[in-house]
Amino acid sequence: MLGAFFRIFMLLVLSGVISYVGDYMGHKAGKMKLTAFGIRPRKTSKVIAVGTGVLITIVTLLILLLFSNQAKIALLGLEKIQQDIYNLEERKTKLEQILYDLEKRIGDIKERVSIYPMVFEATQPLSYGLIKKHMSEKEIIAALEKMKKKVAVEFYNKNDELSKIVESRGIKTPKDLNGKTIIFFNSGEFITYLKNVNNDRVVCMYSFANIFLGDDLIVGFTSQDNKLIFRKGEVITEEIIDATMAREHVWEKVMILLGKASDKALDRGMVPDPKEGLGVDIPHPEIWDLCDQIKSYSGNVRVRIITTENIWTLGPLKFDIVKEQVK
């Protein structure tokens, strides 16, 4: 701030000095009746006075240009500044329109959330598929399309189910529910990636955002190695069960055993099918039958879950339940 005042003060002093010198020279030229460029002495003094004013302006501008970047920009870059201002105003108008559209979209979403139920949650796995190494782009696209068709059936069925619930409450459902589409997010880059990997990949198609009744379904993709989880004949888990316990207590022990098998498979990296799970869920009649088989023994029974084949990341988990008397 002090520097700015100092420069202004110096400009005033310099202007005063130049003005004084110009006036002095003008008077001298008039008294001495000097001529310049062939003009009369009287006009010569006027030329000197005008030249002095011009010189003051030139000196002022030179000093400003030398010592002030702001003045340099204002004097030499005015047209560019005006163009920048125009561009910024134009961009501001576009951003205001985008903001308006977003606010409208948010308003629509809030209204829909308050009225319509959610079909799929964000990041919810919808389908899994296996992409083998060195598959062609055409084969990869066909595999993804197969996953898409599988998800589409589930998507339309859930829309239909939820729309009936909404209508039962007296609320009008969105139009064209069966016409809703599945939109791939960033699938081009993902296909290129899959073409260049050197190992089998388990691909997951997941919901990219919270999807409500009436929304298009936007899906994204992730992938992981298709690795060996359990070898054929490997004991996944086992439990000692007292066959003399009540049937209901044997049931509880069997359910704990199945839960341990499921947890171990997940810990090792197996991925559950969104609809069928890991394949560990056994129908209730079969579990009761297993309980009866255990109770046919006397005393303690060792119950093992053993794989019947190699189990990879993308299941299902195939196994036998083997029972033997504990001696």
mmCIF file of C-alpha atoms in Angstrom:
data_model
loop_
_atom_site.group_PDB
_atom_site.id
_atom_site.type_symbol
_atom_site.label_atom_id
_atom_site.label_comp_id
_atom_site.label_asym_id
_atom_site.label_seq_id
_atom_site.Cartn_x
_atom_site.Cartn_y
_atom_site.Cartn_z
ATOM 1 C CA MET A 1 0.000 0.000 0.000
ATOM 2 C CA LEU A 2 2.822 2.411 0.893
ATOM 3 C CA GLY A 3 4.564 1.526 -2.375
ATOM 4 C CA ALA A 4 1.458 2.498 -4.372
ATOM 5 C CA PHE A 5 1.200 5.877 -2.601
ATOM 6 C CA PHE A 6 4.898 6.479 -3.169
ATOM 7 C CA ARG A 7 4.548 5.800 -6.918
ATOM 8 C CA ILE A 8 1.567 8.160 -7.161
ATOM 9 C CA PHE A 9 3.486 10.854 -5.289
ATOM 10 C CA MET A 10 6.486 10.472 -7.590
ATOM 11 C CA LEU A 11 4.214 10.686 -10.667
ATOM 12 C CA LEU A 12 2.700 13.924 -9.358
ATOM 13 C CA VAL A 13 6.146 15.394 -8.647
ATOM 14 C CA LEU A 14 7.478 14.293 -12.064
ATOM 15 C CA SER A 15 4.418 15.676 -13.846
ATOM 16 C CA GLY A 16 4.830 18.969 -12.025
ATOM 17 C CA VAL A 17 8.506 19.166 -12.977
ATOM 18 C CA ILE A 18 7.798 18.368 -16.650
ATOM 19 C CA SER A 19 4.937 20.892 -16.697
ATOM 20 C CA TYR A 20 7.122 23.557 -15.135
ATOM 21 C CA VAL A 21 9.963 22.912 -17.576
ATOM 22 C CA GLY A 22 7.550 22.950 -20.519
ATOM 23 C CA ASP A 23 5.966 26.214 -19.393
ATOM 24 C CA TYR A 24 9.387 27.770 -18.813
ATOM 25 C CA MET A 25 10.598 26.713 -22.256
ATOM 26 C CA GLY A 26 7.390 28.001 -23.845
ATOM 27 C CA HIS A 27 7.845 31.437 -22.249
ATOM 28 C CA LYS A 28 11.497 31.549 -23.246
ATOM 29 C CA ALA A 29 10.672 30.600 -26.810
ATOM 30 C CA GLY A 30 7.994 33.315 -26.914
ATOM 31 C CA LYS A 31 10.307 36.029 -25.539
ATOM 32 C CA MET A 32 13.216 35.015 -27.719
ATOM 33 C CA LYS A 33 10.903 34.682 -30.702
ATOM 34 C CA LEU A 34 12.307 31.242 -31.549
ATOM 35 C CA THR A 35 10.924 29.255 -34.446
ATOM 36 C CA ALA A 36 10.752 25.510 -34.960
ATOM 37 C CA PHE A 37 9.883 23.588 -38.148
ATOM 38 C CA GLY A 38 9.318 26.878 -39.933
ATOM 39 C CA ILE A 39 6.365 28.004 -37.817
ATOM 40 C CA ARG A 40 5.842 31.397 -36.179
ATOM 41 C CA PRO A 41 7.353 32.073 -32.705
ATOM 42 C CA ARG A 42 3.944 32.456 -31.066
ATOM 43 C CA LYS A 43 2.848 29.035 -32.303
ATOM 44 C CA THR A 44 6.214 27.563 -31.356
ATOM 45 C CA SER A 45 5.498 28.273 -27.672
ATOM 46 C CA LYS A 46 2.094 26.567 -28.016
ATOM 47 C CA VAL A 47 3.714 23.511 -29.638
ATOM 48 C CA ILE A 48 6.125 23.324 -26.698
ATOM 49 C CA ALA A 49 3.207 23.548 -24.219
ATOM 50 C CA VAL A 50 1.241 20.794 -26.039
ATOM 51 C CA GLY A 51 4.394 18.655 -26.329
ATOM 52 C CA THR A 52 4.906 19.003 -22.620
ATOM 53 C CA GLY A 53 1.396 17.632 -21.939
ATOM 54 C CA VAL A 54 2.018 14.744 -24.315
ATOM 55 C CA LEU A 55 5.372 14.057 -22.643
ATOM 56 C CA ILE A 56 3.702 13.951 -19.229
ATOM 57 C CA THR A 57 1.244 11.336 -20.519
ATOM 58 C CA ILE A 58 4.018 9.260 -22.137
ATOM 59 C CA VAL A 59 6.186 9.315 -19.021
ATOM 60 C CA THR A 60 3.206 8.420 -16.837
ATOM 61 C CA LEU A 61 2.302 5.451 -19.046
ATOM 62 C CA LEU A 62 5.909 4.235 -19.201
ATOM 63 C CA ILE A 63 6.252 4.321 -15.438
ATOM 64 C CA LEU A 64 2.949 2.511 -14.991
ATOM 65 C CA LEU A 65 3.957 -0.174 -17.503
ATOM 66 C CA LEU A 66 7.354 -0.637 -15.863
ATOM 67 C CA PHE A 67 6.215 -0.820 -12.244
ATOM 68 C CA SER A 68 2.582 -2.073 -12.326
ATOM 69 C CA ASN A 69 1.515 -5.448 -13.746
ATOM 70 C CA GLN A 70 -2.121 -4.512 -13.201
ATOM 71 C CA ALA A 71 -1.724 -1.400 -15.329
ATOM 72 C CA LYS A 72 0.105 -3.385 -18.001
ATOM 73 C CA ILE A 73 -2.769 -5.908 -18.154
ATOM 74 C CA ALA A 74 -5.386 -3.159 -18.208
ATOM 75 C CA LEU A 75 -3.652 -1.171 -20.979
ATOM 76 C CA LEU A 76 -2.349 -3.952 -23.216
ATOM 77 C CA GLY A 77 -4.737 -6.838 -22.566
ATOM 78 C CA LEU A 78 -8.104 -5.120 -22.434
ATOM 79 C CA GLU A 79 -9.570 -7.027 -25.398
ATOM 80 C CA LYS A 80 -8.459 -10.354 -23.933
ATOM 81 C CA ILE A 81 -9.957 -9.395 -20.580
ATOM 82 C CA GLN A 82 -13.248 -8.541 -22.270
ATOM 83 C CA GLN A 83 -13.201 -11.887 -24.121
ATOM 84 C CA ASP A 84 -12.425 -13.733 -20.884
ATOM 85 C CA ILE A 85 -15.290 -11.942 -19.154
ATOM 86 C CA TYR A 86 -17.617 -12.959 -21.999
ATOM 87 C CA ASN A 87 -16.448 -16.570 -21.805
ATOM 88 C CA LEU A 88 -16.873 -16.635 -18.035
ATOM 89 C CA GLU A 89 -20.383 -15.195 -18.300
ATOM 90 C CA GLU A 90 -21.243 -17.810 -20.923
ATOM 91 C CA ARG A 91 -19.813 -20.566 -18.729
ATOM 92 C CA LYS A 92 -21.705 -19.183 -15.743
ATOM 93 C CA THR A 93 -24.945 -19.387 -17.729
ATOM 94 C CA LYS A 94 -24.229 -23.024 -18.646
ATOM 95 C CA LEU A 95 -23.336 -23.896 -15.041
ATOM 96 C CA GLU A 96 -26.517 -22.245 -13.812
ATOM 97 C CA GLN A 97 -28.492 -24.384 -16.279
ATOM 98 C CA ILE A 98 -26.663 -27.521 -15.120
ATOM 99 C CA LEU A 99 -27.343 -26.561 -11.497
ATOM 100 C CA TYR A 100 -31.009 -26.013 -12.318
ATOM 101 C CA ASP A 101 -31.202 -29.423 -14.011
ATOM 102 C CA LEU A 102 -29.445 -31.083 -11.054
ATOM 103 C CA GLU A 103 -31.767 -29.425 -8.552
ATOM 104 C CA LYS A 104 -34.742 -30.570 -10.606
ATOM 105 C CA ARG A 105 -33.278 -34.072 -10.802
ATOM 106 C CA ILE A 106 -32.665 -34.104 -7.030
ATOM 107 C CA GLY A 107 -36.227 -32.921 -6.488
ATOM 108 C CA ASP A 108 -37.533 -35.718 -8.691
ATOM 109 C CA ILE A 109 -35.377 -38.253 -6.840
ATOM 110 C CA LYS A 110 -36.574 -37.024 -3.439
ATOM 111 C CA GLU A 111 -40.166 -37.277 -4.594
ATOM 112 C CA ARG A 112 -39.611 -40.755 -6.027
ATOM 113 C CA VAL A 113 -37.766 -41.941 -2.903
ATOM 114 C CA SER A 114 -40.646 -40.787 -0.740
ATOM 115 C CA ILE A 115 -43.193 -42.599 -2.943
ATOM 116 C CA TYR A 116 -41.534 -45.530 -4.701
ATOM 117 C CA PRO A 117 -39.551 -48.419 -3.171
ATOM 118 C CA MET A 118 -35.948 -49.265 -4.008
ATOM 119 C CA VAL A 119 -35.351 -52.019 -6.545
ATOM 120 C CA PHE A 120 -31.584 -52.372 -6.117
ATOM 121 C CA GLU A 121 -29.143 -50.728 -3.724
ATOM 122 C CA ALA A 122 -25.929 -49.056 -4.883
ATOM 123 C CA THR A 123 -23.031 -51.554 -5.248
ATOM 124 C CA GLN A 124 -25.439 -54.505 -4.902
ATOM 125 C CA PRO A 125 -24.097 -57.537 -6.823
ATOM 126 C CA LEU A 126 -26.580 -58.578 -9.516
ATOM 127 C CA SER A 127 -24.830 -61.309 -11.467
ATOM 128 C CA TYR A 128 -21.509 -63.130 -11.790
ATOM 129 C CA GLY A 129 -19.821 -64.553 -14.861
ATOM 130 C CA LEU A 130 -16.537 -66.200 -15.805
ATOM 131 C CA ILE A 131 -14.303 -64.585 -18.428
ATOM 132 C CA LYS A 132 -11.500 -66.920 -19.449
ATOM 133 C CA LYS A 133 -8.079 -65.656 -20.489
ATOM 134 C CA HIS A 134 -7.463 -64.961 -24.179
ATOM 135 C CA MET A 135 -11.188 -64.707 -24.963
ATOM 136 C CA SER A 136 -11.911 -62.533 -28.001
ATOM 137 C CA GLU A 137 -13.717 -59.223 -27.689
ATOM 138 C CA LYS A 138 -16.766 -60.775 -29.331
ATOM 139 C CA GLU A 139 -16.814 -63.614 -26.775
ATOM 140 C CA ILE A 140 -16.393 -61.177 -23.877
ATOM 141 C CA ILE A 141 -19.275 -59.019 -25.109
ATOM 142 C CA ALA A 142 -21.438 -62.144 -25.529
ATOM 143 C CA ALA A 143 -20.637 -63.193 -21.930
ATOM 144 C CA LEU A 144 -21.549 -59.746 -20.588
ATOM 145 C CA GLU A 145 -24.750 -59.749 -22.638
ATOM 146 C CA LYS A 146 -25.654 -63.120 -21.126
ATOM 147 C CA MET A 147 -25.205 -61.616 -17.666
ATOM 148 C CA LYS A 148 -27.276 -58.614 -18.741
ATOM 149 C CA LYS A 149 -30.177 -60.815 -19.875
ATOM 150 C CA LYS A 150 -30.103 -62.668 -16.572
ATOM 151 C CA VAL A 151 -30.189 -59.390 -14.648
ATOM 152 C CA ALA A 152 -32.919 -58.017 -16.927
ATOM 153 C CA VAL A 153 -35.263 -60.852 -15.963
ATOM 154 C CA GLU A 154 -34.643 -60.170 -12.275
ATOM 155 C CA PHE A 155 -35.008 -56.407 -12.841
ATOM 156 C CA TYR A 156 -38.347 -56.693 -14.619
ATOM 157 C CA ASN A 157 -39.678 -59.255 -12.118
ATOM 158 C CA LYS A 158 -38.786 -57.007 -9.171
ATOM 159 C CA ASN A 159 -40.331 -53.996 -10.923
ATOM 160 C CA ASP A 160 -43.522 -55.991 -11.468
ATOM 161 C CA GLU A 161 -43.587 -57.236 -7.881
ATOM 162 C CA LEU A 162 -42.971 -53.784 -6.391
ATOM 163 C CA SER A 163 -45.427 -52.052 -8.719
ATOM 164 C CA LYS A 164 -48.190 -54.351 -7.451
ATOM 165 C CA ILE A 165 -47.309 -53.424 -3.870
ATOM 166 C CA VAL A 166 -47.365 -49.711 -4.747
ATOM 167 C CA GLU A 167 -50.680 -50.009 -6.589
ATOM 168 C CA SER A 168 -52.191 -51.851 -3.628
ATOM 169 C CA ARG A 169 -51.521 -48.687 -1.611
ATOM 170 C CA GLY A 170 -53.434 -46.575 -4.122
ATOM 171 C CA ILE A 171 -50.321 -44.997 -5.644
ATOM 172 C CA LYS A 172 -49.940 -44.714 -9.404
ATOM 173 C CA THR A 173 -46.822 -46.492 -10.686
ATOM 174 C CA PRO A 174 -44.392 -44.969 -13.226
ATOM 175 C CA LYS A 175 -45.163 -45.641 -16.883
ATOM 176 C CA ASP A 176 -43.319 -48.108 -19.116
ATOM 177 C CA LEU A 177 -41.846 -50.219 -16.321
ATOM 178 C CA ASN A 178 -41.185 -53.035 -18.788
ATOM 179 C CA GLY A 179 -39.429 -50.602 -21.093
ATOM 180 C CA LYS A 180 -36.743 -49.674 -18.589
ATOM 181 C CA THR A 181 -33.268 -50.302 -19.896
ATOM 182 C CA ILE A 182 -29.967 -51.525 -18.485
ATOM 183 C CA ILE A 183 -27.168 -49.027 -19.102
ATOM 184 C CA PHE A 184 -23.556 -50.187 -18.990
ATOM 185 C CA PHE A 185 -21.230 -47.816 -17.132
ATOM 186 C CA ASN A 186 -17.742 -47.610 -18.621
ATOM 187 C CA SER A 187 -18.051 -51.036 -20.275
ATOM 188 C CA GLY A 188 -15.738 -50.161 -23.197
ATOM 189 C CA GLU A 189 -12.671 -49.702 -20.989
ATOM 190 C CA PHE A 190 -13.609 -52.797 -18.990
ATOM 191 C CA ILE A 191 -13.832 -54.981 -22.115
ATOM 192 C CA THR A 192 -10.416 -53.709 -23.251
ATOM 193 C CA TYR A 193 -9.019 -54.594 -19.816
ATOM 194 C CA LEU A 194 -10.463 -58.125 -19.934
ATOM 195 C CA LYS A 195 -8.964 -58.694 -23.390
ATOM 196 C CA ASN A 196 -5.472 -58.051 -22.045
ATOM 197 C CA VAL A 197 -5.474 -60.059 -18.794
ATOM 198 C CA ASN A 198 -3.574 -63.346 -18.667
ATOM 199 C CA ASN A 199 -5.767 -65.243 -16.216
ATOM 200 C CA ASP A 200 -9.403 -66.249 -15.771
ATOM 201 C CA ARG A 201 -11.501 -63.525 -14.172
ATOM 202 C CA VAL A 202 -14.732 -63.651 -12.224
ATOM 203 C CA VAL A 203 -16.782 -60.646 -13.321
ATOM 204 C CA CYS A 204 -19.413 -59.069 -11.103
ATOM 205 C CA MET A 205 -22.168 -56.912 -12.570
ATOM 206 C CA TYR A 206 -23.416 -54.574 -9.842
ATOM 207 C CA SER A 207 -25.897 -51.735 -9.447
ATOM 208 C CA PHE A 208 -23.996 -48.481 -9.918
ATOM 209 C CA ALA A 209 -26.493 -46.416 -7.898
ATOM 210 C CA ASN A 210 -29.632 -46.745 -5.800
ATOM 211 C CA ILE A 211 -32.325 -47.752 -8.289
ATOM 212 C CA PHE A 212 -35.951 -46.955 -7.488
ATOM 213 C CA LEU A 213 -39.124 -48.132 -9.149
ATOM 214 C CA GLY A 214 -39.294 -46.432 -12.543
ATOM 215 C CA ASP A 215 -35.526 -45.843 -12.913
ATOM 216 C CA ASP A 216 -33.280 -47.160 -15.615
ATOM 217 C CA LEU A 217 -30.755 -49.625 -14.203
ATOM 218 C CA ILE A 218 -27.159 -48.422 -14.462
ATOM 219 C CA VAL A 219 -24.656 -51.230 -13.932
ATOM 220 C CA GLY A 220 -20.915 -51.282 -13.401
ATOM 221 C CA PHE A 221 -18.363 -54.093 -13.363
ATOM 222 C CA THR A 222 -15.639 -55.409 -11.111
ATOM 223 C CA SER A 223 -13.454 -58.475 -11.528
ATOM 224 C CA GLN A 224 -11.165 -60.729 -9.505
ATOM 225 C CA ASP A 225 -8.980 -63.773 -10.070
ATOM 226 C CA ASN A 226 -10.784 -67.067 -10.470
ATOM 227 C CA LYS A 227 -8.660 -68.958 -7.968
ATOM 228 C CA LEU A 228 -8.873 -72.444 -6.468
ATOM 229 C CA ILE A 229 -10.699 -72.236 -3.130
ATOM 230 C CA PHE A 230 -10.954 -75.906 -2.091
ATOM 231 C CA ARG A 231 -9.457 -79.029 -3.624
ATOM 232 C CA LYS A 232 -11.525 -82.132 -4.303
ATOM 233 C CA GLY A 233 -11.849 -84.253 -1.150
ATOM 234 C CA GLU A 234 -10.847 -81.410 1.185
ATOM 235 C CA VAL A 235 -12.571 -81.258 4.571
ATOM 236 C CA ILE A 236 -14.124 -77.815 4.791
ATOM 237 C CA THR A 237 -15.231 -78.148 8.397
ATOM 238 C CA GLU A 238 -16.414 -80.752 10.898
ATOM 239 C CA GLU A 239 -18.388 -80.967 14.102
ATOM 240 C CA ILE A 240 -18.830 -83.559 16.878
ATOM 241 C CA ILE A 241 -22.556 -84.019 17.509
ATOM 242 C CA ASP A 242 -24.052 -85.975 20.410
ATOM 243 C CA ALA A 243 -26.608 -88.292 18.797
ATOM 244 C CA THR A 244 -28.458 -88.645 22.107
ATOM 245 C CA MET A 245 -29.544 -84.974 22.033
ATOM 246 C CA ALA A 246 -33.056 -83.961 21.127
ATOM 247 C CA ARG A 247 -33.774 -83.728 17.397
ATOM 248 C CA GLU A 248 -34.105 -79.922 17.580
ATOM 249 C CA HIS A 249 -30.653 -79.634 19.195
ATOM 250 C CA VAL A 250 -29.139 -81.830 16.493
ATOM 251 C CA TRP A 251 -30.751 -79.474 13.948
ATOM 252 C CA GLU A 252 -29.036 -76.508 15.620
ATOM 253 C CA LYS A 253 -25.640 -78.264 15.455
ATOM 254 C CA VAL A 254 -26.122 -79.075 11.761
ATOM 255 C CA MET A 255 -27.024 -75.445 11.012
ATOM 256 C CA ILE A 256 -23.890 -74.276 12.868
ATOM 257 C CA LEU A 257 -21.834 -76.716 10.783
ATOM 258 C CA LEU A 258 -23.295 -75.386 7.516
ATOM 259 C CA GLY A 259 -22.704 -71.808 8.714
ATOM 260 C CA LYS A 260 -19.031 -72.567 9.392
ATOM 261 C CA ALA A 261 -18.660 -74.031 5.884
ATOM 262 C CA SER A 262 -20.221 -70.903 4.393
ATOM 263 C CA ASP A 263 -18.010 -68.557 6.435
ATOM 264 C CA LYS A 264 -14.846 -70.467 5.490
ATOM 265 C CA ALA A 265 -15.741 -70.335 1.795
ATOM 266 C CA LEU A 266 -16.337 -66.584 1.989
ATOM 267 C CA ASP A 267 -13.100 -66.031 3.920
ATOM 268 C CA ARG A 268 -11.158 -67.809 1.176
ATOM 269 C CA GLY A 269 -12.698 -65.629 -1.514
ATOM 270 C CA MET A 270 -15.706 -67.443 -2.930
ATOM 271 C CA VAL A 271 -18.439 -65.215 -4.327
ATOM 272 C CA PRO A 272 -22.083 -66.084 -3.640
ATOM 273 C CA ASP A 273 -24.595 -66.054 -6.464
ATOM 274 C CA PRO A 274 -27.040 -63.155 -5.822
ATOM 275 C CA LYS A 275 -30.012 -65.527 -6.010
ATOM 276 C CA GLU A 276 -28.648 -68.967 -5.040
ATOM 277 C CA GLY A 277 -25.910 -68.048 -2.581
ATOM 278 C CA LEU A 278 -22.921 -70.357 -2.174
ATOM 279 C CA GLY A 279 -24.879 -73.560 -2.611
ATOM 280 C CA VAL A 280 -24.737 -74.387 1.106
ATOM 281 C CA ASP A 281 -28.431 -73.834 1.696
ATOM 282 C CA ILE A 282 -30.049 -77.267 2.024
ATOM 283 C CA PRO A 283 -33.845 -77.726 1.859
ATOM 284 C CA HIS A 284 -35.389 -78.243 5.289
ATOM 285 C CA PRO A 285 -36.653 -81.781 4.602
ATOM 286 C CA GLU A 286 -33.104 -82.858 3.733
ATOM 287 C CA ILE A 287 -31.757 -81.316 6.943
ATOM 288 C CA TRP A 288 -34.350 -83.142 9.033
ATOM 289 C CA ASP A 289 -33.435 -86.351 7.233
ATOM 290 C CA LEU A 290 -29.751 -85.701 8.056
ATOM 291 C CA CYS A 291 -30.687 -85.162 11.710
ATOM 292 C CA ASP A 292 -32.486 -88.498 11.754
ATOM 293 C CA GLN A 293 -29.421 -90.207 10.234
ATOM 294 C CA ILE A 294 -27.210 -88.708 12.957
ATOM 295 C CA LYS A 295 -29.615 -89.804 15.688
ATOM 296 C CA SER A 296 -29.478 -93.354 14.339
ATOM 297 C CA TYR A 297 -25.945 -93.536 15.764
ATOM 298 C CA SER A 298 -25.129 -93.993 19.443
ATOM 299 C CA GLY A 299 -23.026 -91.493 21.353
ATOM 300 C CA ASN A 300 -20.894 -88.908 19.565
ATOM 301 C CA VAL A 301 -20.864 -88.621 15.767
ATOM 302 C CA ARG A 302 -18.205 -86.832 13.716
ATOM 303 C CA VAL A 303 -19.952 -84.935 10.882
ATOM 304 C CA ARG A 304 -17.730 -83.599 8.081
ATOM 305 C CA ILE A 305 -18.407 -81.441 5.054
ATOM 306 C CA ILE A 306 -16.104 -82.651 2.256
ATOM 307 C CA THR A 307 -15.842 -81.226 -1.269
ATOM 308 C CA THR A 308 -16.764 -83.516 -4.170
ATOM 309 C CA GLU A 309 -14.735 -81.559 -6.760
ATOM 310 C CA ASN A 310 -12.333 -78.641 -7.061
ATOM 311 C CA ILE A 311 -14.108 -75.471 -5.953
ATOM 312 C CA TRP A 312 -13.194 -72.157 -7.583
ATOM 313 C CA THR A 313 -14.039 -68.541 -6.801
ATOM 314 C CA LEU A 314 -17.242 -68.735 -8.774
ATOM 315 C CA GLY A 315 -19.035 -71.643 -7.041
ATOM 316 C CA PRO A 316 -21.315 -73.273 -6.224
ATOM 317 C CA LEU A 317 -19.863 -75.153 -3.303
ATOM 318 C CA LYS A 318 -20.358 -78.862 -4.061
ATOM 319 C CA PHE A 319 -19.924 -81.205 -1.117
ATOM 320 C CA ASP A 320 -20.955 -84.343 0.695
ATOM 321 C CA ILE A 321 -21.814 -84.621 4.383
ATOM 322 C CA VAL A 322 -19.964 -87.622 5.828
ATOM 323 C CA LYS A 323 -20.846 -89.129 9.217
ATOM 324 C CA GLU A 324 -18.848 -91.556 11.343
ATOM 325 C CA GLN A 325 -19.084 -92.891 14.846
ATOM 326 C CA VAL A 326 -16.557 -91.503 17.306
ATOM 327 C CA LYS A 327 -14.967 -94.394 19.176
#
